[in-house]
Every structure is written in structure tokens, then in C-alpha cells.
Backbone as XML, in Angstrom:
<?xml version="1.0"?>
<chain id="A" units="angstrom">
  <residue number="1" name="UNK">
    <atom name="N" x="-9.052" y="18.511" z="10.263"/>
    <atom name="CA" x="-8.597" y="17.511" z="9.331"/>
    <atom name="C" x="-7.181" y="17.067" z="9.674"/>
  </residue>
  <residue number="2" name="UNK">
    <atom name="N" x="-6.945" y="15.776" z="9.592"/>
    <atom name="CA" x="-5.643" y="15.213" z="9.931"/>
    <atom name="C" x="-4.996" y="14.673" z="8.660"/>
  </residue>
  <residue number="3" name="UNK">
    <atom name="N" x="-3.891" y="15.279" z="8.243"/>
    <atom name="CA" x="-3.204" y="14.795" z="7.053"/>
    <atom name="C" x="-1.859" y="14.184" z="7.403"/>
  </residue>
  <residue number="4" name="UNK">
    <atom name="N" x="-1.668" y="13.822" z="8.652"/>
    <atom name="CA" x="-0.407" y="13.205" z="9.046"/>
    <atom name="C" x="-0.458" y="11.686" z="8.954"/>
  </residue>
  <residue number="5" name="UNK">
    <atom name="N" x="-1.621" y="11.157" z="8.591"/>
    <atom name="CA" x="-1.797" y="9.715" z="8.419"/>
    <atom name="C" x="-2.321" y="9.444" z="7.014"/>
  </residue>
  <residue number="6" name="UNK">
    <atom name="N" x="-1.852" y="8.328" z="6.415"/>
    <atom name="CA" x="-2.247" y="7.975" z="5.053"/>
    <atom name="C" x="-2.806" y="6.558" z="4.996"/>
  </residue>
  <residue number="7" name="UNK">
    <atom name="N" x="-3.698" y="6.357" z="4.036"/>
    <atom name="CA" x="-4.057" y="5.024" z="3.560"/>
    <atom name="C" x="-3.374" y="4.919" z="2.197"/>
  </residue>
  <residue number="8" name="UNK">
    <atom name="N" x="-2.558" y="3.892" z="2.026"/>
    <atom name="CA" x="-1.831" y="3.697" z="0.777"/>
    <atom name="C" x="-2.372" y="2.442" z="0.103"/>
  </residue>
  <residue number="9" name="UNK">
    <atom name="N" x="-2.583" y="2.528" z="-1.197"/>
    <atom name="CA" x="-3.113" y="1.416" z="-1.974"/>
    <atom name="C" x="-2.071" y="0.947" z="-2.970"/>
  </residue>
  <residue number="10" name="UNK">
    <atom name="N" x="-1.929" y="-0.358" z="-3.082"/>
    <atom name="CA" x="-1.122" y="-0.962" z="-4.133"/>
    <atom name="C" x="-1.726" y="-2.315" z="-4.471"/>
  </residue>
  <residue number="11" name="UNK">
    <atom name="N" x="-1.569" y="-2.726" z="-5.716"/>
    <atom name="CA" x="-2.061" y="-4.036" z="-6.133"/>
    <atom name="C" x="-0.878" y="-4.954" z="-6.409"/>
  </residue>
  <residue number="12" name="UNK">
    <atom name="N" x="-1.106" y="-6.244" z="-6.226"/>
    <atom name="CA" x="-0.061" y="-7.262" z="-6.401"/>
    <atom name="C" x="-0.587" y="-8.380" z="-7.293"/>
  </residue>
  <residue number="13" name="UNK">
    <atom name="N" x="0.322" y="-9.067" z="-8.000"/>
    <atom name="CA" x="-0.121" y="-10.087" z="-8.943"/>
    <atom name="C" x="-0.603" y="-11.399" z="-8.315"/>
  </residue>
  <residue number="14" name="UNK">
    <atom name="N" x="-0.212" y="-11.660" z="-7.056"/>
    <atom name="CA" x="-0.598" y="-12.932" z="-6.427"/>
    <atom name="C" x="-0.508" y="-12.825" z="-4.913"/>
  </residue>
  <residue number="15" name="UNK">
    <atom name="N" x="-1.016" y="-13.837" z="-4.238"/>
    <atom name="CA" x="-1.071" y="-13.835" z="-2.770"/>
    <atom name="C" x="0.322" y="-13.855" z="-2.142"/>
  </residue>
  <residue number="16" name="UNK">
    <atom name="N" x="1.257" y="-14.587" z="-2.746"/>
    <atom name="CA" x="2.608" y="-14.655" z="-2.179"/>
    <atom name="C" x="3.282" y="-13.293" z="-2.192"/>
  </residue>
  <residue number="17" name="UNK">
    <atom name="N" x="3.188" y="-12.579" z="-3.307"/>
    <atom name="CA" x="3.773" y="-11.244" z="-3.398"/>
    <atom name="C" x="3.096" y="-10.296" z="-2.414"/>
  </residue>
  <residue number="18" name="UNK">
    <atom name="N" x="1.774" y="-10.341" z="-2.348"/>
    <atom name="CA" x="1.026" y="-9.478" z="-1.428"/>
    <atom name="C" x="1.451" y="-9.735" z="0.014"/>
  </residue>
  <residue number="19" name="UNK">
    <atom name="N" x="1.562" y="-10.993" z="0.392"/>
    <atom name="CA" x="1.976" y="-11.337" z="1.749"/>
    <atom name="C" x="3.394" y="-10.910" z="2.055"/>
  </residue>
  <residue number="20" name="UNK">
    <atom name="N" x="4.301" y="-11.099" z="1.099"/>
    <atom name="CA" x="5.697" y="-10.718" z="1.317"/>
    <atom name="C" x="5.847" y="-9.210" z="1.484"/>
  </residue>
  <residue number="21" name="UNK">
    <atom name="N" x="5.142" y="-8.433" z="0.659"/>
    <atom name="CA" x="5.215" y="-6.975" z="0.778"/>
    <atom name="C" x="4.581" y="-6.525" z="2.081"/>
  </residue>
  <residue number="22" name="UNK">
    <atom name="N" x="3.412" y="-7.071" z="2.422"/>
    <atom name="CA" x="2.741" y="-6.706" z="3.676"/>
    <atom name="C" x="3.630" y="-7.009" z="4.881"/>
  </residue>
  <residue number="23" name="UNK">
    <atom name="N" x="4.210" y="-8.203" z="4.907"/>
    <atom name="CA" x="5.091" y="-8.577" z="6.024"/>
    <atom name="C" x="6.268" y="-7.625" z="6.140"/>
  </residue>
  <residue number="24" name="UNK">
    <atom name="N" x="6.908" y="-7.316" z="5.018"/>
    <atom name="CA" x="8.078" y="-6.438" z="5.044"/>
    <atom name="C" x="7.722" y="-5.042" z="5.530"/>
  </residue>
  <residue number="25" name="UNK">
    <atom name="N" x="6.602" y="-4.499" z="5.071"/>
    <atom name="CA" x="6.222" y="-3.141" z="5.466"/>
    <atom name="C" x="5.957" y="-3.040" z="6.961"/>
  </residue>
  <residue number="26" name="UNK">
    <atom name="N" x="5.291" y="-4.040" z="7.517"/>
    <atom name="CA" x="4.990" y="-4.031" z="8.947"/>
    <atom name="C" x="6.259" y="-4.308" z="9.756"/>
  </residue>
  <residue number="27" name="UNK">
    <atom name="N" x="7.032" y="-5.312" z="9.353"/>
    <atom name="CA" x="8.249" y="-5.660" z="10.091"/>
    <atom name="C" x="9.268" y="-4.526" z="10.103"/>
  </residue>
  <residue number="28" name="UNK">
    <atom name="N" x="9.349" y="-3.770" z="9.004"/>
    <atom name="CA" x="10.304" y="-2.668" z="8.912"/>
    <atom name="C" x="9.778" y="-1.375" z="9.524"/>
  </residue>
  <residue number="29" name="UNK">
    <atom name="N" x="8.546" y="-1.383" z="10.010"/>
    <atom name="CA" x="7.977" y="-0.208" z="10.656"/>
    <atom name="C" x="7.475" y="0.864" z="9.702"/>
  </residue>
  <residue number="30" name="UNK">
    <atom name="N" x="7.325" y="0.515" z="8.430"/>
    <atom name="CA" x="6.812" y="1.481" z="7.459"/>
    <atom name="C" x="5.289" y="1.573" z="7.502"/>
  </residue>
  <residue number="31" name="UNK">
    <atom name="N" x="4.642" y="0.536" z="8.042"/>
    <atom name="CA" x="3.182" y="0.482" z="8.121"/>
    <atom name="C" x="2.762" y="-0.092" z="9.462"/>
  </residue>
  <residue number="32" name="UNK">
    <atom name="N" x="1.648" y="0.400" z="9.972"/>
    <atom name="CA" x="1.090" y="-0.140" z="11.210"/>
    <atom name="C" x="0.274" y="-1.388" z="10.915"/>
  </residue>
  <residue number="33" name="UNK">
    <atom name="N" x="-0.371" y="-1.399" z="9.753"/>
    <atom name="CA" x="-1.278" y="-2.484" z="9.397"/>
    <atom name="C" x="-1.405" y="-2.536" z="7.883"/>
  </residue>
  <residue number="34" name="UNK">
    <atom name="N" x="-1.504" y="-3.755" z="7.357"/>
    <atom name="CA" x="-1.757" y="-3.942" z="5.930"/>
    <atom name="C" x="-2.870" y="-4.971" z="5.776"/>
  </residue>
  <residue number="35" name="UNK">
    <atom name="N" x="-3.949" y="-4.570" z="5.136"/>
    <atom name="CA" x="-5.032" y="-5.500" z="4.799"/>
    <atom name="C" x="-4.777" y="-6.033" z="3.401"/>
  </residue>
  <residue number="36" name="UNK">
    <atom name="N" x="-4.956" y="-7.333" z="3.228"/>
    <atom name="CA" x="-4.798" y="-7.973" z="1.924"/>
    <atom name="C" x="-6.182" y="-8.403" z="1.452"/>
  </residue>
  <residue number="37" name="UNK">
    <atom name="N" x="-6.614" y="-7.853" z="0.322"/>
    <atom name="CA" x="-7.932" y="-8.130" z="-0.224"/>
    <atom name="C" x="-7.763" y="-8.919" z="-1.522"/>
  </residue>
  <residue number="38" name="UNK">
    <atom name="N" x="-8.279" y="-10.137" z="-1.535"/>
    <atom name="CA" x="-8.213" y="-10.980" z="-2.729"/>
    <atom name="C" x="-9.465" y="-10.866" z="-3.569"/>
  </residue>
  <residue number="39" name="UNK">
    <atom name="N" x="-9.471" y="-11.577" z="-4.692"/>
    <atom name="CA" x="-10.653" y="-11.610" z="-5.546"/>
    <atom name="C" x="-10.873" y="-10.338" z="-6.331"/>
  </residue>
  <residue number="40" name="UNK">
    <atom name="N" x="-9.809" y="-9.608" z="-6.599"/>
    <atom name="CA" x="-9.897" y="-8.328" z="-7.298"/>
    <atom name="C" x="-9.571" y="-8.537" z="-8.771"/>
  </residue>
  <residue number="41" name="UNK">
    <atom name="N" x="-10.330" y="-7.925" z="-9.654"/>
    <atom name="CA" x="-10.020" y="-7.944" z="-11.080"/>
    <atom name="C" x="-9.776" y="-6.514" z="-11.502"/>
  </residue>
  <residue number="42" name="UNK">
    <atom name="N" x="-8.613" y="-6.269" z="-12.100"/>
    <atom name="CA" x="-8.260" y="-4.942" z="-12.592"/>
    <atom name="C" x="-8.333" y="-4.928" z="-14.113"/>
  </residue>
  <residue number="43" name="UNK">
    <atom name="N" x="-8.910" y="-3.868" z="-14.650"/>
    <atom name="CA" x="-8.960" y="-3.634" z="-16.090"/>
    <atom name="C" x="-8.284" y="-2.293" z="-16.310"/>
  </residue>
  <residue number="44" name="UNK">
    <atom name="N" x="-7.275" y="-2.259" z="-17.194"/>
    <atom name="CA" x="-6.467" y="-1.046" z="-17.348"/>
    <atom name="C" x="-5.797" y="-1.020" z="-18.718"/>
  </residue>
  <residue number="45" name="UNK">
    <atom name="N" x="-5.321" y="0.163" z="-19.081"/>
    <atom name="CA" x="-4.554" y="0.327" z="-20.309"/>
    <atom name="C" x="-3.076" y="0.263" z="-19.966"/>
  </residue>
  <residue number="46" name="UNK">
    <atom name="N" x="-2.320" y="-0.531" z="-20.716"/>
    <atom name="CA" x="-0.874" y="-0.623" z="-20.522"/>
    <atom name="C" x="-0.222" y="-0.785" z="-21.886"/>
  </residue>
  <residue number="47" name="UNK">
    <atom name="N" x="0.681" y="0.104" z="-22.193"/>
    <atom name="CA" x="1.423" y="0.097" z="-23.457"/>
    <atom name="C" x="0.483" y="0.016" z="-24.658"/>
  </residue>
  <residue number="48" name="UNK">
    <atom name="N" x="-0.592" y="0.819" z="-24.583"/>
    <atom name="CA" x="-1.522" y="0.956" z="-25.700"/>
    <atom name="C" x="-2.556" y="-0.133" z="-25.855"/>
  </residue>
  <residue number="49" name="UNK">
    <atom name="N" x="-2.610" y="-1.075" z="-24.920"/>
    <atom name="CA" x="-3.578" y="-2.164" z="-25.027"/>
    <atom name="C" x="-4.348" y="-2.335" z="-23.721"/>
  </residue>
  <residue number="50" name="UNK">
    <atom name="N" x="-5.622" y="-2.701" z="-23.866"/>
    <atom name="CA" x="-6.434" y="-2.971" z="-22.682"/>
    <atom name="C" x="-5.970" y="-4.287" z="-22.078"/>
  </residue>
  <residue number="51" name="UNK">
    <atom name="N" x="-5.757" y="-4.262" z="-20.778"/>
    <atom name="CA" x="-5.317" y="-5.443" z="-20.033"/>
    <atom name="C" x="-6.365" y="-5.787" z="-18.978"/>
  </residue>
  <residue number="52" name="UNK">
    <atom name="N" x="-6.340" y="-7.024" z="-18.527"/>
    <atom name="CA" x="-7.213" y="-7.485" z="-17.449"/>
    <atom name="C" x="-6.430" y="-8.507" z="-16.637"/>
  </residue>
  <residue number="53" name="UNK">
    <atom name="N" x="-6.470" y="-8.363" z="-15.317"/>
    <atom name="CA" x="-5.680" y="-9.260" z="-14.473"/>
    <atom name="C" x="-6.351" y="-9.467" z="-13.123"/>
  </residue>
  <residue number="54" name="UNK">
    <atom name="N" x="-6.187" y="-10.674" z="-12.591"/>
    <atom name="CA" x="-6.574" y="-10.948" z="-11.210"/>
    <atom name="C" x="-5.462" y="-10.402" z="-10.323"/>
  </residue>
  <residue number="55" name="UNK">
    <atom name="N" x="-5.819" y="-9.664" z="-9.286"/>
    <atom name="CA" x="-4.819" y="-9.062" z="-8.414"/>
    <atom name="C" x="-5.273" y="-9.118" z="-6.960"/>
  </residue>
  <residue number="56" name="UNK">
    <atom name="N" x="-4.349" y="-8.771" z="-6.084"/>
    <atom name="CA" x="-4.607" y="-8.615" z="-4.663"/>
    <atom name="C" x="-4.349" y="-7.160" z="-4.316"/>
  </residue>
  <residue number="57" name="UNK">
    <atom name="N" x="-5.253" y="-6.567" z="-3.536"/>
    <atom name="CA" x="-5.137" y="-5.171" z="-3.132"/>
    <atom name="C" x="-4.576" y="-5.097" z="-1.720"/>
  </residue>
  <residue number="58" name="UNK">
    <atom name="N" x="-3.538" y="-4.285" z="-1.533"/>
    <atom name="CA" x="-3.037" y="-3.993" z="-0.198"/>
    <atom name="C" x="-3.584" y="-2.641" z="0.227"/>
  </residue>
  <residue number="59" name="UNK">
    <atom name="N" x="-4.192" y="-2.602" z="1.419"/>
    <atom name="CA" x="-4.668" y="-1.368" z="2.034"/>
    <atom name="C" x="-3.754" y="-1.135" z="3.227"/>
  </residue>
  <residue number="60" name="UNK">
    <atom name="N" x="-2.904" y="-0.124" z="3.125"/>
    <atom name="CA" x="-1.801" y="0.086" z="4.058"/>
    <atom name="C" x="-2.061" y="1.341" z="4.892"/>
  </residue>
  <residue number="61" name="UNK">
    <atom name="N" x="-1.915" y="1.232" z="6.203"/>
    <atom name="CA" x="-2.055" y="2.381" z="7.090"/>
    <atom name="C" x="-0.674" y="2.822" z="7.556"/>
  </residue>
  <residue number="62" name="UNK">
    <atom name="N" x="-0.355" y="4.112" z="7.327"/>
    <atom name="CA" x="0.971" y="4.621" z="7.657"/>
    <atom name="C" x="0.889" y="6.097" z="8.030"/>
  </residue>
  <residue number="63" name="UNK">
    <atom name="N" x="2.043" y="6.683" z="8.264"/>
    <atom name="CA" x="2.116" y="8.109" z="8.574"/>
    <atom name="C" x="2.774" y="8.856" z="7.423"/>
  </residue>
  <residue number="64" name="UNK">
    <atom name="N" x="2.571" y="10.152" z="7.408"/>
    <atom name="CA" x="3.216" y="10.995" z="6.412"/>
    <atom name="C" x="4.734" y="10.874" z="6.520"/>
  </residue>
  <residue number="65" name="UNK">
    <atom name="N" x="5.242" y="10.833" z="7.734"/>
    <atom name="CA" x="6.686" y="10.726" z="7.949"/>
    <atom name="C" x="7.248" y="9.399" z="7.441"/>
  </residue>
  <residue number="66" name="UNK">
    <atom name="N" x="6.495" y="8.315" z="7.575"/>
    <atom name="CA" x="6.962" y="6.994" z="7.151"/>
    <atom name="C" x="6.738" y="6.737" z="5.664"/>
  </residue>
  <residue number="67" name="UNK">
    <atom name="N" x="5.927" y="7.563" z="5.011"/>
    <atom name="CA" x="5.564" y="7.304" z="3.628"/>
    <atom name="C" x="6.754" y="7.200" z="2.668"/>
  </residue>
  <residue number="68" name="UNK">
    <atom name="N" x="7.730" y="8.093" z="2.689"/>
    <atom name="CA" x="8.826" y="7.965" z="1.713"/>
    <atom name="C" x="9.540" y="6.609" z="1.775"/>
  </residue>
  <residue number="69" name="UNK">
    <atom name="N" x="9.814" y="6.119" z="2.972"/>
    <atom name="CA" x="10.471" y="4.812" z="3.114"/>
    <atom name="C" x="9.536" y="3.686" z="2.684"/>
  </residue>
  <residue number="70" name="UNK">
    <atom name="N" x="8.248" y="3.823" z="2.967"/>
    <atom name="CA" x="7.253" y="2.833" z="2.547"/>
    <atom name="C" x="7.196" y="2.758" z="1.022"/>
  </residue>
  <residue number="71" name="UNK">
    <atom name="N" x="7.132" y="3.906" z="0.372"/>
    <atom name="CA" x="7.099" y="3.937" z="-1.090"/>
    <atom name="C" x="8.342" y="3.278" z="-1.679"/>
  </residue>
  <residue number="72" name="UNK">
    <atom name="N" x="9.481" y="3.602" z="-1.123"/>
    <atom name="CA" x="10.740" y="3.022" z="-1.595"/>
    <atom name="C" x="10.751" y="1.503" z="-1.408"/>
  </residue>
  <residue number="73" name="UNK">
    <atom name="N" x="10.247" y="1.041" z="-0.261"/>
    <atom name="CA" x="10.212" y="-0.396" z="0.012"/>
    <atom name="C" x="9.279" y="-1.117" z="-0.960"/>
  </residue>
  <residue number="74" name="UNK">
    <atom name="N" x="8.099" y="-0.558" z="-1.216"/>
    <atom name="CA" x="7.176" y="-1.185" z="-2.163"/>
    <atom name="C" x="7.831" y="-1.258" z="-3.544"/>
  </residue>
  <residue number="75" name="UNK">
    <atom name="N" x="8.402" y="-0.166" z="-3.992"/>
    <atom name="CA" x="9.025" y="-0.140" z="-5.318"/>
    <atom name="C" x="10.144" y="-1.177" z="-5.431"/>
  </residue>
  <residue number="76" name="UNK">
    <atom name="N" x="10.910" y="-1.358" z="-4.365"/>
    <atom name="CA" x="12.022" y="-2.315" z="-4.380"/>
    <atom name="C" x="11.537" y="-3.765" z="-4.372"/>
  </residue>
  <residue number="77" name="UNK">
    <atom name="N" x="10.433" y="-4.030" z="-3.677"/>
    <atom name="CA" x="9.932" y="-5.396" z="-3.520"/>
    <atom name="C" x="8.959" y="-5.829" z="-4.619"/>
  </residue>
  <residue number="78" name="UNK">
    <atom name="N" x="8.389" y="-4.877" z="-5.325"/>
    <atom name="CA" x="7.292" y="-5.145" z="-6.257"/>
    <atom name="C" x="7.795" y="-5.669" z="-7.596"/>
  </residue>
  <residue number="79" name="UNK">
    <atom name="N" x="7.137" y="-6.709" z="-8.139"/>
    <atom name="CA" x="7.572" y="-7.252" z="-9.431"/>
    <atom name="C" x="7.110" y="-6.439" z="-10.642"/>
  </residue>
  <residue number="80" name="UNK">
    <atom name="N" x="6.128" y="-5.546" z="-10.479"/>
    <atom name="CA" x="5.635" y="-4.788" z="-11.622"/>
    <atom name="C" x="6.644" y="-3.727" z="-12.049"/>
  </residue>
  <residue number="81" name="UNK">
    <atom name="N" x="6.711" y="-3.464" z="-13.336"/>
    <atom name="CA" x="7.570" y="-2.408" z="-13.882"/>
    <atom name="C" x="7.149" y="-1.046" z="-13.328"/>
  </residue>
  <residue number="82" name="UNK">
    <atom name="N" x="5.839" y="-0.828" z="-13.211"/>
    <atom name="CA" x="5.293" y="0.427" z="-12.694"/>
    <atom name="C" x="4.175" y="0.101" z="-11.706"/>
  </residue>
  <residue number="83" name="UNK">
    <atom name="N" x="4.521" y="-0.150" z="-10.441"/>
    <atom name="CA" x="3.472" y="-0.520" z="-9.476"/>
    <atom name="C" x="2.579" y="0.666" z="-9.117"/>
  </residue>
  <residue number="84" name="UNK">
    <atom name="N" x="1.325" y="0.347" z="-8.865"/>
    <atom name="CA" x="0.396" y="1.343" z="-8.337"/>
    <atom name="C" x="0.794" y="1.615" z="-6.890"/>
  </residue>
  <residue number="85" name="UNK">
    <atom name="N" x="1.088" y="2.871" z="-6.581"/>
    <atom name="CA" x="1.332" y="3.287" z="-5.194"/>
    <atom name="C" x="0.623" y="4.622" z="-5.047"/>
  </residue>
  <residue number="86" name="UNK">
    <atom name="N" x="-0.519" y="4.610" z="-4.363"/>
    <atom name="CA" x="-1.343" y="5.804" z="-4.200"/>
    <atom name="C" x="-1.553" y="6.053" z="-2.714"/>
  </residue>
  <residue number="87" name="UNK">
    <atom name="N" x="-1.196" y="7.247" z="-2.258"/>
    <atom name="CA" x="-1.394" y="7.626" z="-0.854"/>
    <atom name="C" x="-2.579" y="8.579" z="-0.752"/>
  </residue>
  <residue number="88" name="UNK">
    <atom name="N" x="-3.520" y="8.245" z="0.107"/>
    <atom name="CA" x="-4.707" y="9.065" z="0.333"/>
    <atom name="C" x="-4.651" y="9.576" z="1.771"/>
  </residue>
  <residue number="89" name="UNK">
    <atom name="N" x="-4.638" y="10.900" z="1.968"/>
    <atom name="CA" x="-4.613" y="11.424" z="3.336"/>
    <atom name="C" x="-5.897" y="11.058" z="4.091"/>
  </residue>
  <residue number="90" name="UNK">
    <atom name="N" x="-5.743" y="10.711" z="5.350"/>
    <atom name="CA" x="-6.908" y="10.436" z="6.198"/>
    <atom name="C" x="-7.478" y="11.770" z="6.662"/>
  </residue>
  <residue number="91" name="UNK">
    <atom name="N" x="-8.750" y="11.985" z="6.399"/>
    <atom name="CA" x="-9.406" y="13.220" z="6.828"/>
    <atom name="C" x="-9.667" y="13.209" z="8.329"/>
  </residue>
  <residue number="92" name="UNK">
    <atom name="N" x="-9.924" y="12.040" z="8.874"/>
    <atom name="CA" x="-10.222" y="11.906" z="10.299"/>
    <atom name="C" x="-10.099" y="10.439" z="10.665"/>
  </residue>
  <residue number="93" name="UNK">
    <atom name="N" x="-10.090" y="10.176" z="11.958"/>
    <atom name="CA" x="-10.033" y="8.806" z="12.445"/>
    <atom name="C" x="-10.144" y="8.781" z="13.949"/>
  </residue>
  <residue number="94" name="UNK">
    <atom name="N" x="-10.426" y="7.630" z="14.492"/>
    <atom name="CA" x="-10.503" y="7.463" z="15.931"/>
    <atom name="C" x="-9.150" y="7.856" z="16.520"/>
  </residue>
  <residue number="95" name="UNK">
    <atom name="N" x="-9.098" y="8.811" z="17.438"/>
    <atom name="CA" x="-7.815" y="9.298" z="17.945"/>
    <atom name="C" x="-6.887" y="8.201" z="18.453"/>
  </residue>
  <residue number="96" name="UNK">
    <atom name="N" x="-7.407" y="7.246" z="19.175"/>
    <atom name="CA" x="-6.568" y="6.166" z="19.678"/>
    <atom name="C" x="-5.982" y="5.324" z="18.559"/>
  </residue>
  <residue number="97" name="UNK">
    <atom name="N" x="-6.763" y="5.093" z="17.506"/>
    <atom name="CA" x="-6.276" y="4.326" z="16.357"/>
    <atom name="C" x="-5.169" y="5.090" z="15.639"/>
  </residue>
  <residue number="98" name="UNK">
    <atom name="N" x="-5.362" y="6.389" z="15.458"/>
    <atom name="CA" x="-4.334" y="7.209" z="14.810"/>
    <atom name="C" x="-3.061" y="7.255" z="15.651"/>
  </residue>
  <residue number="99" name="UNK">
    <atom name="N" x="-3.211" y="7.303" z="16.968"/>
    <atom name="CA" x="-2.041" y="7.262" z="17.858"/>
    <atom name="C" x="-1.300" y="5.935" z="17.704"/>
  </residue>
  <residue number="100" name="UNK">
    <atom name="N" x="-2.041" y="4.845" z="17.558"/>
    <atom name="CA" x="-1.434" y="3.532" z="17.366"/>
    <atom name="C" x="-0.642" y="3.489" z="16.064"/>
  </residue>
  <residue number="101" name="UNK">
    <atom name="N" x="-1.217" y="4.039" z="14.979"/>
    <atom name="CA" x="-0.479" y="4.093" z="13.712"/>
    <atom name="C" x="0.812" y="4.880" z="13.876"/>
  </residue>
  <residue number="102" name="UNK">
    <atom name="N" x="0.733" y="6.020" z="14.531"/>
    <atom name="CA" x="1.913" y="6.857" z="14.763"/>
    <atom name="C" x="2.979" y="6.092" z="15.520"/>
  </residue>
  <residue number="103" name="UNK">
    <atom name="N" x="2.586" y="5.417" z="16.589"/>
    <atom name="CA" x="3.555" y="4.667" z="17.400"/>
    <atom name="C" x="4.158" y="3.505" z="16.611"/>
  </residue>
  <residue number="104" name="UNK">
    <atom name="N" x="3.348" y="2.798" z="15.846"/>
    <atom name="CA" x="3.833" y="1.654" z="15.087"/>
    <atom name="C" x="4.802" y="2.050" z="13.987"/>
  </residue>
  <residue number="105" name="UNK">
    <atom name="N" x="4.618" y="3.250" z="13.438"/>
    <atom name="CA" x="5.465" y="3.715" z="12.331"/>
    <atom name="C" x="6.617" y="4.610" z="12.794"/>
  </residue>
  <residue number="106" name="UNK">
    <atom name="N" x="6.738" y="4.827" z="14.089"/>
    <atom name="CA" x="7.768" y="5.734" z="14.611"/>
    <atom name="C" x="9.181" y="5.240" z="14.349"/>
  </residue>
  <residue number="107" name="UNK">
    <atom name="N" x="9.343" y="3.941" z="14.136"/>
    <atom name="CA" x="10.698" y="3.409" z="13.934"/>
    <atom name="C" x="11.097" y="3.390" z="12.467"/>
  </residue>
  <residue number="108" name="UNK">
    <atom name="N" x="10.223" y="3.864" z="11.576"/>
    <atom name="CA" x="10.532" y="3.863" z="10.138"/>
    <atom name="C" x="11.492" y="4.979" z="9.788"/>
  </residue>
</chain>
């Protein structure tokens, strides 16, 4: 099992925010790749009331070493008071792909 690589999930309120965060994470070396998934509807409880919102999901590939800076960057760039930032360890992956993630995030 390989826990040195993460898939990180965060949602954004619109395409512009999603694109700006994705660009910053890749340009700053915090992420090797960010997929932007549109057409997402989130239903959740916030401040005691059920909420529903159209959102964009970012699927971020990074390393354990780069994660702290990535989390900090998302929190700084994100418009939400409490953004979703969830890191899921990768159990396995194509070795060459994992090496690429490591190399891309080495400058973070």
C-alpha cells in the first residue's frame, strides 16, 4: 500500500473559482493535476438548516509532503467560510503515474 500520494477533494461555488484554485495549485507545485467536474449538486446541513447548491468538484492529485502547503493554499484562495478539504490516501497506482505526481509536486 502506498500512502505517500493523496487524492484531495474540494468543492467550489462556480467555474471561475474552481479554475483559479486549480491553476494556482498546479502552478505553485502543490498538485500534479487537478480535474474540474461540473454539474454537481450538493445537499448539506449548514448552521442548522438544510442547504442545496450547484458546485464544481476539484479532484486533486498530490503527495503527502505537498499536502500541508496545498491545504493552506486552498484555504487562502477559497471563498467559503469552511471549505471542504478531504485528503484520501492512494492505496495503489500505476508506478509511472505516481512517480510523475512525486516529480510534479517536488517543488512544493
